[in-house]
Every structure is written in C-alpha cells, then in structure tokens.
Coordinates of C-alpha atoms in Angstrom, one line a residue:
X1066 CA 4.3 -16.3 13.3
X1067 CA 7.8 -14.3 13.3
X1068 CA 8.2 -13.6 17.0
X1069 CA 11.9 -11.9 17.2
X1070 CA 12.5 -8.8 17.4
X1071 CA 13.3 -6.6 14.1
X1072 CA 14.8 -3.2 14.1
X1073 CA 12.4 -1.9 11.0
X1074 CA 13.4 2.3 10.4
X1075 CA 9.9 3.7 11.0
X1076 CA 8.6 7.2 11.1
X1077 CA 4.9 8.6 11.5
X1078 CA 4.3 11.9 9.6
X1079 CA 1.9 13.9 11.2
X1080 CA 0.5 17.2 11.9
X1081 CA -1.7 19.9 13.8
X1082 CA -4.4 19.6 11.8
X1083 CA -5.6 18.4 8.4
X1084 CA -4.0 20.8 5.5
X1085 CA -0.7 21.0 6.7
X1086 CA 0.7 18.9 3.6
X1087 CA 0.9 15.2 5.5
X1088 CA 0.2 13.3 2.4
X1089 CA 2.4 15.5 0.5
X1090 CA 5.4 15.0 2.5
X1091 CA 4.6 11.1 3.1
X1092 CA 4.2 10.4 -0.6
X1093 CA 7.1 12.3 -1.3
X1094 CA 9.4 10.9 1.4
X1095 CA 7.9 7.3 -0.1
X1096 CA 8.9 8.2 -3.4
X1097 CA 12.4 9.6 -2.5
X1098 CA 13.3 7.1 -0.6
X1099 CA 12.5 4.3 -3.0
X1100 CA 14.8 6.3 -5.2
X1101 CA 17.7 5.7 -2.9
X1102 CA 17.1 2.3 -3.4
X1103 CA 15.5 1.8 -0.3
X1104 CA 12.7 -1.0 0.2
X1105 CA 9.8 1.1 1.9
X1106 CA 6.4 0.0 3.4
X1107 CA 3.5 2.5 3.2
X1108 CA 0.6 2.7 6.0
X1109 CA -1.9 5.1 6.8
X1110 CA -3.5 5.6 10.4
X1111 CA -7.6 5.7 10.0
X1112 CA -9.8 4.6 7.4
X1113 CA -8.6 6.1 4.5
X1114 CA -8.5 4.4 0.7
X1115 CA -7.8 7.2 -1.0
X1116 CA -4.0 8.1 0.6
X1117 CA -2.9 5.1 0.6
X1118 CA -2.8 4.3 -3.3
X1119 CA -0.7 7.4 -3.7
X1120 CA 1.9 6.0 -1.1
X1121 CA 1.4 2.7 -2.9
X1122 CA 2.0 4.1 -6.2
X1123 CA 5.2 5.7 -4.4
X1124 CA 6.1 2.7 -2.7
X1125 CA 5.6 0.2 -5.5
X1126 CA 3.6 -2.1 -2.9
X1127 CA 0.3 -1.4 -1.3
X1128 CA -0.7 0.8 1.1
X1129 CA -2.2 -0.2 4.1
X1130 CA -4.4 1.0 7.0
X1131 CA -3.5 1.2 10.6
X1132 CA -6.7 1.9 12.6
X1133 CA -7.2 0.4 16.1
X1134 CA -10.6 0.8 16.0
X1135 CA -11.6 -0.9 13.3
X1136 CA -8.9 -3.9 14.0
X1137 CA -8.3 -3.5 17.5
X1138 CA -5.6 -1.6 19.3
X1139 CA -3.8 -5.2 19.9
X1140 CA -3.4 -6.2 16.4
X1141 CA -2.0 -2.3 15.1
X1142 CA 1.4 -3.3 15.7
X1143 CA 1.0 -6.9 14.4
X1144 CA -0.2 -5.6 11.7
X1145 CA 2.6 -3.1 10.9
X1146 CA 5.3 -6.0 10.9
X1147 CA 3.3 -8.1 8.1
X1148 CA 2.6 -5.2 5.7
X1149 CA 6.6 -4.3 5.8
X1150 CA 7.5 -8.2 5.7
X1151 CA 5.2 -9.1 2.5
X1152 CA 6.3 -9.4 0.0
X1153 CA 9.7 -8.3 1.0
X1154 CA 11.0 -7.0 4.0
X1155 CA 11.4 -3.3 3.8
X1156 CA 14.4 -1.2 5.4
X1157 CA 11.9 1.3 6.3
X1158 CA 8.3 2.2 7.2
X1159 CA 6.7 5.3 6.5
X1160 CA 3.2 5.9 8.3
X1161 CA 1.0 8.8 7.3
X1162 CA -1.2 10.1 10.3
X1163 CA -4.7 11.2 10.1
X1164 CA -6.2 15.0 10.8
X1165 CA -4.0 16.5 13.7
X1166 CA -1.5 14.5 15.8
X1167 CA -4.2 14.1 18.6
X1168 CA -7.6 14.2 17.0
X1169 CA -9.1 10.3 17.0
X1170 CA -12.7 8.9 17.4
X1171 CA -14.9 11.4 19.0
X1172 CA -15.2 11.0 22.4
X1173 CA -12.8 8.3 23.0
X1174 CA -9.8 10.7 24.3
X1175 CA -7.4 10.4 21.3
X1176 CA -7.8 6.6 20.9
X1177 CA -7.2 5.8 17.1
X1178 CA -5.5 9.3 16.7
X1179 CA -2.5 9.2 15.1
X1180 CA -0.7 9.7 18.3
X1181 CA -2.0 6.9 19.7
X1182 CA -1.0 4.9 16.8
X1183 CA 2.7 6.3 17.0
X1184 CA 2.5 5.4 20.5
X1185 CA 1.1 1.7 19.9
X1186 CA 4.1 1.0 16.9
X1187 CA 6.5 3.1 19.0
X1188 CA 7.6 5.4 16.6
X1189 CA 9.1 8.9 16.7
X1190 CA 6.6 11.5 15.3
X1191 CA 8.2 14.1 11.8
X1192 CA 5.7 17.0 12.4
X1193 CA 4.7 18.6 9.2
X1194 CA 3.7 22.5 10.1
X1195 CA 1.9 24.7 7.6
X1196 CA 3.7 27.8 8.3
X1197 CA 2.0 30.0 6.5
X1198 CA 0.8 33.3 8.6
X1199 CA 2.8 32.0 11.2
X1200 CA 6.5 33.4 13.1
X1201 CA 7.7 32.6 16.5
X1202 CA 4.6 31.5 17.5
X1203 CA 5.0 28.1 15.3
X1204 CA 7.3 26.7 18.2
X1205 CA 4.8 27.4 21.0
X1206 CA 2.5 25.3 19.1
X1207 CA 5.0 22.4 18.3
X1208 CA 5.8 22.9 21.8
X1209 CA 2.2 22.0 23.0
X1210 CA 2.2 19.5 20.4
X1211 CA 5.2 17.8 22.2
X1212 CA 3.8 17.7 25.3
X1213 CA 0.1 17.3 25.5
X1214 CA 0.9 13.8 25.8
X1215 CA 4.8 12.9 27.2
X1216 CA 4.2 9.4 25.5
X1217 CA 4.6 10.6 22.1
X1218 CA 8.0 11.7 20.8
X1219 CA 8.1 14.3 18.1
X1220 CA 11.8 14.1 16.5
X1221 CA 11.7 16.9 13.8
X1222 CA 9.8 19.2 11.9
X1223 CA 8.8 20.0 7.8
X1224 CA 8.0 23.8 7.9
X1225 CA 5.8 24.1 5.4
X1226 CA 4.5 26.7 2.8
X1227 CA 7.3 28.8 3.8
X1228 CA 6.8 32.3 2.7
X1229 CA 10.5 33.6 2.1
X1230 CA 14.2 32.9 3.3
X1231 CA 14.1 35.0 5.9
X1232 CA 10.5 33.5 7.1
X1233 CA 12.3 30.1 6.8
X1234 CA 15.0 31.3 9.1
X1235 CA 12.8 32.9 11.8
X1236 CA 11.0 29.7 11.9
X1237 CA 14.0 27.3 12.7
X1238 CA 15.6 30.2 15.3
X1239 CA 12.0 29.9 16.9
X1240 CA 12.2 26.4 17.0
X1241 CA 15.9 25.6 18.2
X1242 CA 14.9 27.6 21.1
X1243 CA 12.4 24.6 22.0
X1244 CA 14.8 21.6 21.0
X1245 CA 13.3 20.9 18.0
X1246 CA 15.1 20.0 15.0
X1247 CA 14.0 21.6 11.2
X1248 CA 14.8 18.5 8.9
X1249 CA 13.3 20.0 6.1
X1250 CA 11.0 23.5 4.6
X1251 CA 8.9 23.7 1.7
X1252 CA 8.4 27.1 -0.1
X1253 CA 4.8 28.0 -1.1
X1254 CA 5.6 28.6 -4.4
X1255 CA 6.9 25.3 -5.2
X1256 CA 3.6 23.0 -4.4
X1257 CA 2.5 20.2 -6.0
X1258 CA -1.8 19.6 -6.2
X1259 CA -3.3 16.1 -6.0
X1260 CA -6.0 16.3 -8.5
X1261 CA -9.5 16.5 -6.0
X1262 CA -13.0 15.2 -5.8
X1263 CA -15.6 15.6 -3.2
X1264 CA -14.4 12.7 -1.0
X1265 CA -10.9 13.8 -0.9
X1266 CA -8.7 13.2 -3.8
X1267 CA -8.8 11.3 -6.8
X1268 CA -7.8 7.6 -6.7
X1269 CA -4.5 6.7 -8.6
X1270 CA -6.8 3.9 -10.5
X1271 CA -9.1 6.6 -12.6
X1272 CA -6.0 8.7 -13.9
X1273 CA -2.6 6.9 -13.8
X1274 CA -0.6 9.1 -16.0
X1275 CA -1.8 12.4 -14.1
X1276 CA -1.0 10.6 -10.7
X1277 CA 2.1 9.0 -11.7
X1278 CA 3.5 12.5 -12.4
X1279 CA 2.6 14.3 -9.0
X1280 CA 3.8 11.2 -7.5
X1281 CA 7.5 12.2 -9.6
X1282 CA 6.9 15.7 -8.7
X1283 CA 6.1 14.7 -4.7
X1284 CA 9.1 12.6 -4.7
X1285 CA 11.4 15.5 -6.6
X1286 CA 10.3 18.2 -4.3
X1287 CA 11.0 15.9 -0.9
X1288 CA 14.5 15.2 -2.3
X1289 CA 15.4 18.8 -3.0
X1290 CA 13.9 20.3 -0.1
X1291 CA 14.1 17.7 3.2
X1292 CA 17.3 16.1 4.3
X1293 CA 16.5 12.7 4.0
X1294 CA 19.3 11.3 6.1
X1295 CA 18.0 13.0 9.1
X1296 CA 14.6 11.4 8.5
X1297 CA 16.4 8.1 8.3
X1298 CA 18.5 8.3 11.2
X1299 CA 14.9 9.5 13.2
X1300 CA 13.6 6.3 11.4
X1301 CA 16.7 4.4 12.8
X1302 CA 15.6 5.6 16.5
X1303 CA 13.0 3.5 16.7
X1304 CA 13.0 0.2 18.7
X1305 CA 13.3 -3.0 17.2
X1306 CA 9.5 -4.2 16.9
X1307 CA 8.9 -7.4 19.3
X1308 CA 5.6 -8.3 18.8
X1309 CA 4.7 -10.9 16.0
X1310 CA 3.9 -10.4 12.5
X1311 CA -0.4 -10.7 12.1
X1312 CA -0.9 -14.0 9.8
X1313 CA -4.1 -14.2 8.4
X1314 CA -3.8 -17.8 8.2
X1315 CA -4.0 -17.9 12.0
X1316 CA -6.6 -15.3 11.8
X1317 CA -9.0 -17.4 9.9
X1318 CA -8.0 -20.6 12.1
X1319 CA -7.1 -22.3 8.4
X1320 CA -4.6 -23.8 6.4
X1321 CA -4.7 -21.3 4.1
X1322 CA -3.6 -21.5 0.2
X1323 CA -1.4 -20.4 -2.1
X1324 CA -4.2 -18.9 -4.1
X1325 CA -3.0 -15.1 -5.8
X1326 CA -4.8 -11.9 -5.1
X1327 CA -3.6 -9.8 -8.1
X1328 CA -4.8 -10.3 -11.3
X1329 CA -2.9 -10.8 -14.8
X1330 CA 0.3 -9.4 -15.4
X1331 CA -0.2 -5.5 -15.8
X1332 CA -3.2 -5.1 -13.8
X1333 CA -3.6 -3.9 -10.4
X1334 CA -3.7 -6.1 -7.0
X1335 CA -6.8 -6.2 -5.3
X1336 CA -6.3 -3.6 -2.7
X1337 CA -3.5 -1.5 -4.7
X1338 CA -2.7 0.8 -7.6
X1339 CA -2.0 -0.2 -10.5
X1340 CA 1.8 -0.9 -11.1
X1341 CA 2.4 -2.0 -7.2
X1342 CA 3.5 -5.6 -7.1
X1343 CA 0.2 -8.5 -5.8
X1344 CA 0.5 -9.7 -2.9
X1345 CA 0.1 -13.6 -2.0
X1346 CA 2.0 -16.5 -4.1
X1347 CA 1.8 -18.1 -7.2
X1348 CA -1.9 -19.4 -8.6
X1349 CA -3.6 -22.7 -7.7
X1350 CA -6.7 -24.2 -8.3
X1351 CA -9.3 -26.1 -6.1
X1352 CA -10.6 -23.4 -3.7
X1353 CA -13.8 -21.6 -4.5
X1354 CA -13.3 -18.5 -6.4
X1355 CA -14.1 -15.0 -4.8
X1356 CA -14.5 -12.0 -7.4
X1357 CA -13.5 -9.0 -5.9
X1358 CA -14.3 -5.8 -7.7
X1359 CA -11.3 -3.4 -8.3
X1360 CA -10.8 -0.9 -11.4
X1361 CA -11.6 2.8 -11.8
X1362 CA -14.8 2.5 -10.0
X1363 CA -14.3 0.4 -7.1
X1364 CA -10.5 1.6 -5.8
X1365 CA -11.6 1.3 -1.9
X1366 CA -10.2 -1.8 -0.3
X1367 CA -8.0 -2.8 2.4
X1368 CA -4.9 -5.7 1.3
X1369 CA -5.9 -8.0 3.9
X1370 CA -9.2 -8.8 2.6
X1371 CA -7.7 -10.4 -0.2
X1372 CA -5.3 -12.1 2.1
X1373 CA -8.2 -13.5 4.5
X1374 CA -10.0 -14.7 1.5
X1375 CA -6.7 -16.6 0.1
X1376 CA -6.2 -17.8 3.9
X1377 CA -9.4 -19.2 4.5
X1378 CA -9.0 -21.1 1.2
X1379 CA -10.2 -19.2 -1.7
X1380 CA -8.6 -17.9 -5.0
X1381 CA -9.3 -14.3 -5.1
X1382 CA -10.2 -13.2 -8.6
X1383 CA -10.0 -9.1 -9.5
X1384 CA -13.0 -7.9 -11.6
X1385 CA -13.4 -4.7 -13.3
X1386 CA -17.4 -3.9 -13.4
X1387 CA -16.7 -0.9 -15.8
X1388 CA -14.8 -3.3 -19.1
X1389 CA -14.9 -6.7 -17.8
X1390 CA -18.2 -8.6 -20.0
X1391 CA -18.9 -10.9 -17.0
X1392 CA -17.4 -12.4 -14.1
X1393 CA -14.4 -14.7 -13.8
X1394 CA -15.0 -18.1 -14.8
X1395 CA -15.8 -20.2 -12.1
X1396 CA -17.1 -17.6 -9.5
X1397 CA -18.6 -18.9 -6.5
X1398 CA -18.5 -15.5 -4.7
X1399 CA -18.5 -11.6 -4.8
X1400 CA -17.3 -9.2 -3.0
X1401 CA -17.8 -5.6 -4.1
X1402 CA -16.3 -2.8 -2.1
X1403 CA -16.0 1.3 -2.0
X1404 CA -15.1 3.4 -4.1
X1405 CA -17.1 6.1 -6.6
X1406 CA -19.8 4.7 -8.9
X1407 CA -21.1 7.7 -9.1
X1408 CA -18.2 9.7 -11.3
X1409 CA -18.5 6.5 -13.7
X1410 CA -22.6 5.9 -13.2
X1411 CA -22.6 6.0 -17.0
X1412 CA -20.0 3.2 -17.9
X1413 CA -21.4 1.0 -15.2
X1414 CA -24.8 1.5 -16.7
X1415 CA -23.1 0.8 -20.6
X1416 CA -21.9 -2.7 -19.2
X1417 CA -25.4 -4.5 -19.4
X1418 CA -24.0 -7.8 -19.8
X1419 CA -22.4 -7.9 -16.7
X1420 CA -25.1 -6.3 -14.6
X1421 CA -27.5 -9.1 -15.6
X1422 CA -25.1 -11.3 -14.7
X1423 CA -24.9 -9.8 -11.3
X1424 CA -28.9 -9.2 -10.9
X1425 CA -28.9 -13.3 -11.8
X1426 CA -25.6 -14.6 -9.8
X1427 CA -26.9 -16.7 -7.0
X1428 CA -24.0 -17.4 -4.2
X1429 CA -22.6 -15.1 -1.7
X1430 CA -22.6 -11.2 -3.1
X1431 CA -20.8 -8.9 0.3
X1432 CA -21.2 -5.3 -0.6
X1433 CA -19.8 -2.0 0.8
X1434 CA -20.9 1.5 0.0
X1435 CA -19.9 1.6 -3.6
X1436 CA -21.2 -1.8 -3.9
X1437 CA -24.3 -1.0 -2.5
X1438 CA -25.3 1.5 -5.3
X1439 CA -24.0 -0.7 -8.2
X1440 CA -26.2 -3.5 -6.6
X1441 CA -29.7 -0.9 -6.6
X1442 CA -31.5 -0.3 -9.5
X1443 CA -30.3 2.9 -10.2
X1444 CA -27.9 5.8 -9.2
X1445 CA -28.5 9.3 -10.2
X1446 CA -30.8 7.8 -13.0
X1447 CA -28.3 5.9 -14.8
X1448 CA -29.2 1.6 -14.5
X1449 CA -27.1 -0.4 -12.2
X1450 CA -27.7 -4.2 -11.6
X1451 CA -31.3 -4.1 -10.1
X1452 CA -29.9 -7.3 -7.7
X1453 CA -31.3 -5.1 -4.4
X1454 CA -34.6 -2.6 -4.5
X1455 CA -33.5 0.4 -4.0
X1456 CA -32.6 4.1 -5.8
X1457 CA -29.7 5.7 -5.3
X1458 CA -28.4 9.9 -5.6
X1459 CA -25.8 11.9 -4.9
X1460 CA -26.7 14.7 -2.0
X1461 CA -24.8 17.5 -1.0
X1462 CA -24.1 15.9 2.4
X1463 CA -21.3 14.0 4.1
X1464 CA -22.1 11.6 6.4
X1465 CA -19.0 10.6 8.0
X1466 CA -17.8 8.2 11.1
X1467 CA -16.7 5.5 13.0
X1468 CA -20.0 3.4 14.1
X1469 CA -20.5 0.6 16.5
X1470 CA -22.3 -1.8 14.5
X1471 CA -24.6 -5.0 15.8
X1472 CA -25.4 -7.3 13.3
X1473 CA -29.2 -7.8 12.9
X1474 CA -29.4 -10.8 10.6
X1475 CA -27.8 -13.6 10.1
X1476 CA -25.9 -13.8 6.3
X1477 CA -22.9 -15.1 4.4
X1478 CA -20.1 -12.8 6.3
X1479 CA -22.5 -12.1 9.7
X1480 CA -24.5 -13.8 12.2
X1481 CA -27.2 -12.0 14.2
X1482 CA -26.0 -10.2 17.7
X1483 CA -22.6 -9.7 16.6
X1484 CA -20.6 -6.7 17.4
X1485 CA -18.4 -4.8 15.1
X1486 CA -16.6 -2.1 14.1
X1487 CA -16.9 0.1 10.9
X1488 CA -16.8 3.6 9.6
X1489 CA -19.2 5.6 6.9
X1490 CA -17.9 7.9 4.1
X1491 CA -20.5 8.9 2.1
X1492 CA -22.7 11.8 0.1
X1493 CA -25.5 9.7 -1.4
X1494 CA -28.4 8.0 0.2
X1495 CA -30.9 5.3 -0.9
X1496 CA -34.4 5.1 -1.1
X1497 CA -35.1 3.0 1.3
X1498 CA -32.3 3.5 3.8
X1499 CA -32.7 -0.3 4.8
X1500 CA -34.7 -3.3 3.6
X1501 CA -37.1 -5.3 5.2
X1502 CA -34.3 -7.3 6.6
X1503 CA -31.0 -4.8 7.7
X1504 CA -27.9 -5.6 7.5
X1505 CA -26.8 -3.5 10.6
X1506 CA -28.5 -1.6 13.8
X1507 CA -26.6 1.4 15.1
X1508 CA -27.3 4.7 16.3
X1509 CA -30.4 3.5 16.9
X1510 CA -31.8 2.8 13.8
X1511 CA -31.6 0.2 11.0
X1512 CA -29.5 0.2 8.3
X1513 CA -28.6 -1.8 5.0
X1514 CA -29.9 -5.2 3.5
X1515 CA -29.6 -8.5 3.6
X1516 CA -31.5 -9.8 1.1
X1517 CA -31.2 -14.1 0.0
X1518 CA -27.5 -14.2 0.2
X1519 CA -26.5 -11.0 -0.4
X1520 CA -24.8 -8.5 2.2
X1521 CA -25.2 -4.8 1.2
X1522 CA -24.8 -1.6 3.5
X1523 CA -22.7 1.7 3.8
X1524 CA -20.3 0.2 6.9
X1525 CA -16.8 -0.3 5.7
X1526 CA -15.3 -3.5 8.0
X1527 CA -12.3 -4.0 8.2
X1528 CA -11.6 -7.8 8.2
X1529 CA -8.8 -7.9 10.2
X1530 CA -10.9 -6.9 12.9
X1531 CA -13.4 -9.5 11.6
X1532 CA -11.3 -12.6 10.3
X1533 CA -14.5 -14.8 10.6
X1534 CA -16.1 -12.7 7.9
X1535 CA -13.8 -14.3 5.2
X1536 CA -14.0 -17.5 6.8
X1537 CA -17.8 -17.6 6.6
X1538 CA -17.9 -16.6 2.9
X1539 CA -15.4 -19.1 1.5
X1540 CA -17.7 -21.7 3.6
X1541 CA -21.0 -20.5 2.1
X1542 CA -19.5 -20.2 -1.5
X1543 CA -18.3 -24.2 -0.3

C-alpha cells in the first residue's frame, strides 16, 4: 500500500438539488480538462452507473463510485487515491455529487450525501446553481448551502441556465455580497441534452457516436463558459491525501495476478465505456476464468469488481450476451450485472445459442438486477435463458434504495447470516419475487434466488464493501 501523502487537485461538483446541470458541468470540466492535457480521474458519490461512463468517456479511464454506504465510510478516501493512481496517476480528480449537496440515505442525517463525501476526501465543494427564476435570492440559498454544515467548504459557483447578461450580472453582485466567488455561468440557450431513458440517461455503451458528440459539446461549452484556472487553483486547495491507496489484493487477503480485465483491443473494459483504457496488466494464464457480461445490455458495473476478481486470482473475461455466440473459452464462472435488458429484450432473445449455453453452464453464475431477468425465462414476452423460474415485465414503478441486506443462504459469493450493504434501481418485477430459497431478507421479507450455484437478486453490492464475495467465487469456480 502507498502510505505518503499526495497532493492530488480535487474538486466535488455539487448542487442544491438534482437538475441543476451537475453531470453537465462534471463531464464537461472532465472533458476540458483532458484537453489541456491534463491526466484526470472521474468519480461519482452514490450508486450511480449511468454518470459515470459519461465522465469516463470524458476522462478516457473509468469512472468510479464513491459511496460510503455501500463500501464503508473508511475505505471512501482509500478508494479515491487508487482510482486516480491506476493506471496512471492523474493531476487532478473530479468528483460528481449526488441529488443536493446534503441529501444522503434517508434517515441517516446526510451520511453518504455528497457532503459527507467532500468532507471524508476533504475536498472544496464547485456549487453548480440552476438560476433560472432566480435573482438576489440565489445567494441566500448558497449562503445556507455554506453553512448548514461549517465542515464543508464551498469554493465557487457555476450559475446556471442564466437568463440574460444582465441576469448574469445581478447574480454574481448577489453573490460577492456573501464571499462567494462566480467561476463560471451558463446561458439557457446554449444547453447540451444527454439523450434519456427511464432510469436516467442512456449509457455511453448503446450509442457511442451520439454520446461521444455531447461529450465534445459538454467539454466545448465548459471551456467557453467556466474559467478553468480558477477551478484548478480550487482543485490545488485541497490537502495532500494521507491515507493509503485501497489494494484489492489486500482486500481479498491474496496474492493476486496479473490477469486483464478488458477485453481485446477496441472493446470496452469491464466496468467502462468503450474507448477508456482497461484497467489491470498484461494477460496470463492459469487462474480460473470469470466471464463478466458487459456490452449494450449489461453497462452497470463498478471497476473494482473486475479488480477483486483478478486479485483473488482469476482472469476476468468480458462477454457480450447480445453478439457473442457463447462464452469465453475456458469459463469457470459468470458474473452478470445491471444494466437494461429490457430496451434490447429482442436481441437477447435472437442469441439462442448462447442462452442455452447459459440455461446448461454448471459453475458459479452471480447475478444482479439486469442479470436476473436475462437468467428468467422471459422478460416482457421475449425468451431469455430459462436458467432461473421466473417471468419478468416492465411496470410503471420505480423502486429505488439503499437496503440493509442479510444473507439468507449460503452460495458461491454469500454465506447465510451475513450482513451487507446494497441498493435497488429498478421498474420491473418478477413472478415470483423470490424462490424457494432467497438470496436476501430485508425489509422484512424475502427476496431473490439462490438456486444450485447460481446467485440472482435485484441488490447491487458493491465488492469493495464485500471483498470476500470475489474471493469465494474464484474458490468455488477452483
């Protein structure tokens, strides 16, 4: 573990409340950046997947999370310091924030808010204000924003959807009165739309052309409209980081390997759009291979699964379910995570080959959400791999959260009684809910399946939180 301390530029772009334009000022600011030649590192605070393949794309290396309650507050900063090390160390850090500066688990008072993440990576807070309907009044909410909690230092402000010059002007008057300093103001009539689906937008992996150019476009309207020096110099405040880089060879307790988690040159890593640079070293043979779905359909994953999976031992193999025939040779393993099967349910269903393959494959299958309907028999009609008895729809309700999971059997990533972590984000349901055998209890009921040696449920985990997950799969693929 690196254990000295490193002064890495980092900034948090946040807000009042989701809608103010976070994501497009973070993508942009990624994107203008890396134009100045600058190595940056991309995070996101929460659970998000979606977010952080646009910074990625931007960034040219993946996005990652930043979420102390699915990893634990003590391992948010850790965490920070290895995704801008690998696989280069960046000059600066970029960290989108999640709904408004101080909303976080319900409940909890602000713990895994953005503000709390700023406050755990000690970083100075760029508030981006959506100005529109707005005057004087705009500083008396920065104002509160500043000071409902002293531990969070907000360095500057991005008005935007500024109305006209003279709104623009009003605006920074207002706010020089409370110390605040304007390092940037977008015009309404200049904004750039993220093309949208019902869980948020649409990942970079279903359309890169169309999300290659708003990425351009984010990163053109940053440069001509925020002074990125200032940012950088608000970056620059930041203390040097002291706490050590997370390894996820110490997180597994294992030697680790040298195994990649990207796939063949011109495809995308596991974990990150297409075009953003694998992380992990060059191949080698002798672990067990673990085939982890990625492509169009399957786009939700977090980095460090991959890296757990090499750490423990394994050679991580990417697998697209919507062109790929069958599964990598030699696969001892699968993990299939989020994403949105059901905007492709008729592709899936066209790829009969490898869906027997799946209903026949007889090691370890782990399966989250997105991998949970391709493992039923069907979803909205269309045939998926039959592996797991159970329908699947789409509804026209959203069933989002953090949970507090227990395990309630044991399987290849679980044992029974264990606690963890996850969140749902979700608008179809199964017939049944759970099998006879759940994977999870919570809210006081049962939910998911574990079924021979497959692991299937809605929860997203985040590994980092749960190390021994990837452990316990390379050793049952073993």
């Amino acid at each position: 573990m690196v254990s000295t301390g490193w002064a890495l530029p980092r900034v948090v772009v946040a807000a009042p409340a989701s809608g103010h334009g976070k994501t497009t000022v973070a993508t942009g600011l990624l994107g203008a950046l890396r134009r100045r030649g600058l190595t940056v590192s991309p995070h996101k605070v929460g659970p998000d997947y979606i977010d952080p393949g646009y910074h990625g794309l931007a960034a040219g290396r993946p996005g990652r999370n930043l979420d102390p309650w699915l990893v634990g507050a003590e391992r948010v900063a850790p965490l920070l310091r290895h995704g801008a090390s690998v696989p280069t160390p960046a000059d600066v850090a970029v960290i989108e924030g999640v709904m408004g500066l101080h909303d976080g688990a319900v409940g909890r008072r602000g713990y895994a808010s953005t503000a709390h993440v700023a406050t755990l990576v000690d970083a100075p807070v760029l508030l981006v204000l959506d100005t529109t309907a707005q005057g004087r009044s705009a500083a008396a909410l920065v104002l509160g924003m500043r000071a409902f909690d002293e531990r969070v230092r907000v360095g500057g402000v991005i008005l935007n959807r500024v109305g006209s010059p003279r709104h623009e002007t009003l605006l920074r008057d207002a706010l020089a009165e409370v110390g605040v300093p304007v390092l940037g103001a977008v015009s309404r009539s200049v904004e750039v739309a993220a093309p949208s689906r019902h869980l948020g937008l649409v990942p970079v992996a279903e359309q890169a052309p169309e999300s290659l150019a708003v990425v351009a476009a984010l990163a053109d309207l940053v440069a001509a409209t925020v002074d990125l020096d200032a940012v950088l110099d608000l970056a620059r405040s930041a203390p040097p980081l002291t706490v050590p880089a997370w390894d996820p060879v110490a997180a597994v307790g294992g030697q680790g390997s040298t195994a990649a988690v990207g796939g063949p040159a011109g495809t995308a890593a596991v974990g990150g759009p297409a075009g953003v640079t694998a992380v992990g070293g060059p191949a080698r043979t002798g672990g067990p291979t673990v085939a982890v779905a990625a492509g169009a359909a399957f786009t939700f994953s977090y980095a460090e699964t991959a890296e757990l999976l090499a750490a423990a031992g394994a050679t991580v193999a990417p697998f697209d379910p919507l062109r790929d025939p069958g599964l990598p040779a030699g696969t001892r393993a699968v993990v299939i995570g989020g994403g949105f099967p059901e905007a492709h349910a008729d592709a899936l269903a066209g790829n009969a080959a490898l869906r027997a393959e799946l209903a026949a494959f007889d090691g370890p299958v782990v399966a989250e959400c997105a991998g949970l309907l391709y493992l039923g028999r069907s979803l909205d009609g269309a045939p998926m791999c039959g592996r797991l008895d159970l329908t699947a729809r789409m509804t026209g309700r959203l069933t989002l959260g953090y949970r507090e999971a227990v395990a309630a059997a044991d399987s290849p990533v679980t044992r029974a009684g264990e606690r963890v972590r996850g969140h749902e984000f979700h608008r179809t349901v199964t017939d049944p809910g759970h099998g006879d055998t759940p994977a999870w209890r919570f809210d006081g009921a049962a939910h998911g399946f574990v079924d021979g040696r497959v692991h299937a449920s809605y929860l997203h985990v985040h590994w980092a939180g749960q190390p021994h997950a990837a452990r316990r799969l390379v050793q049952a693929c073993r």
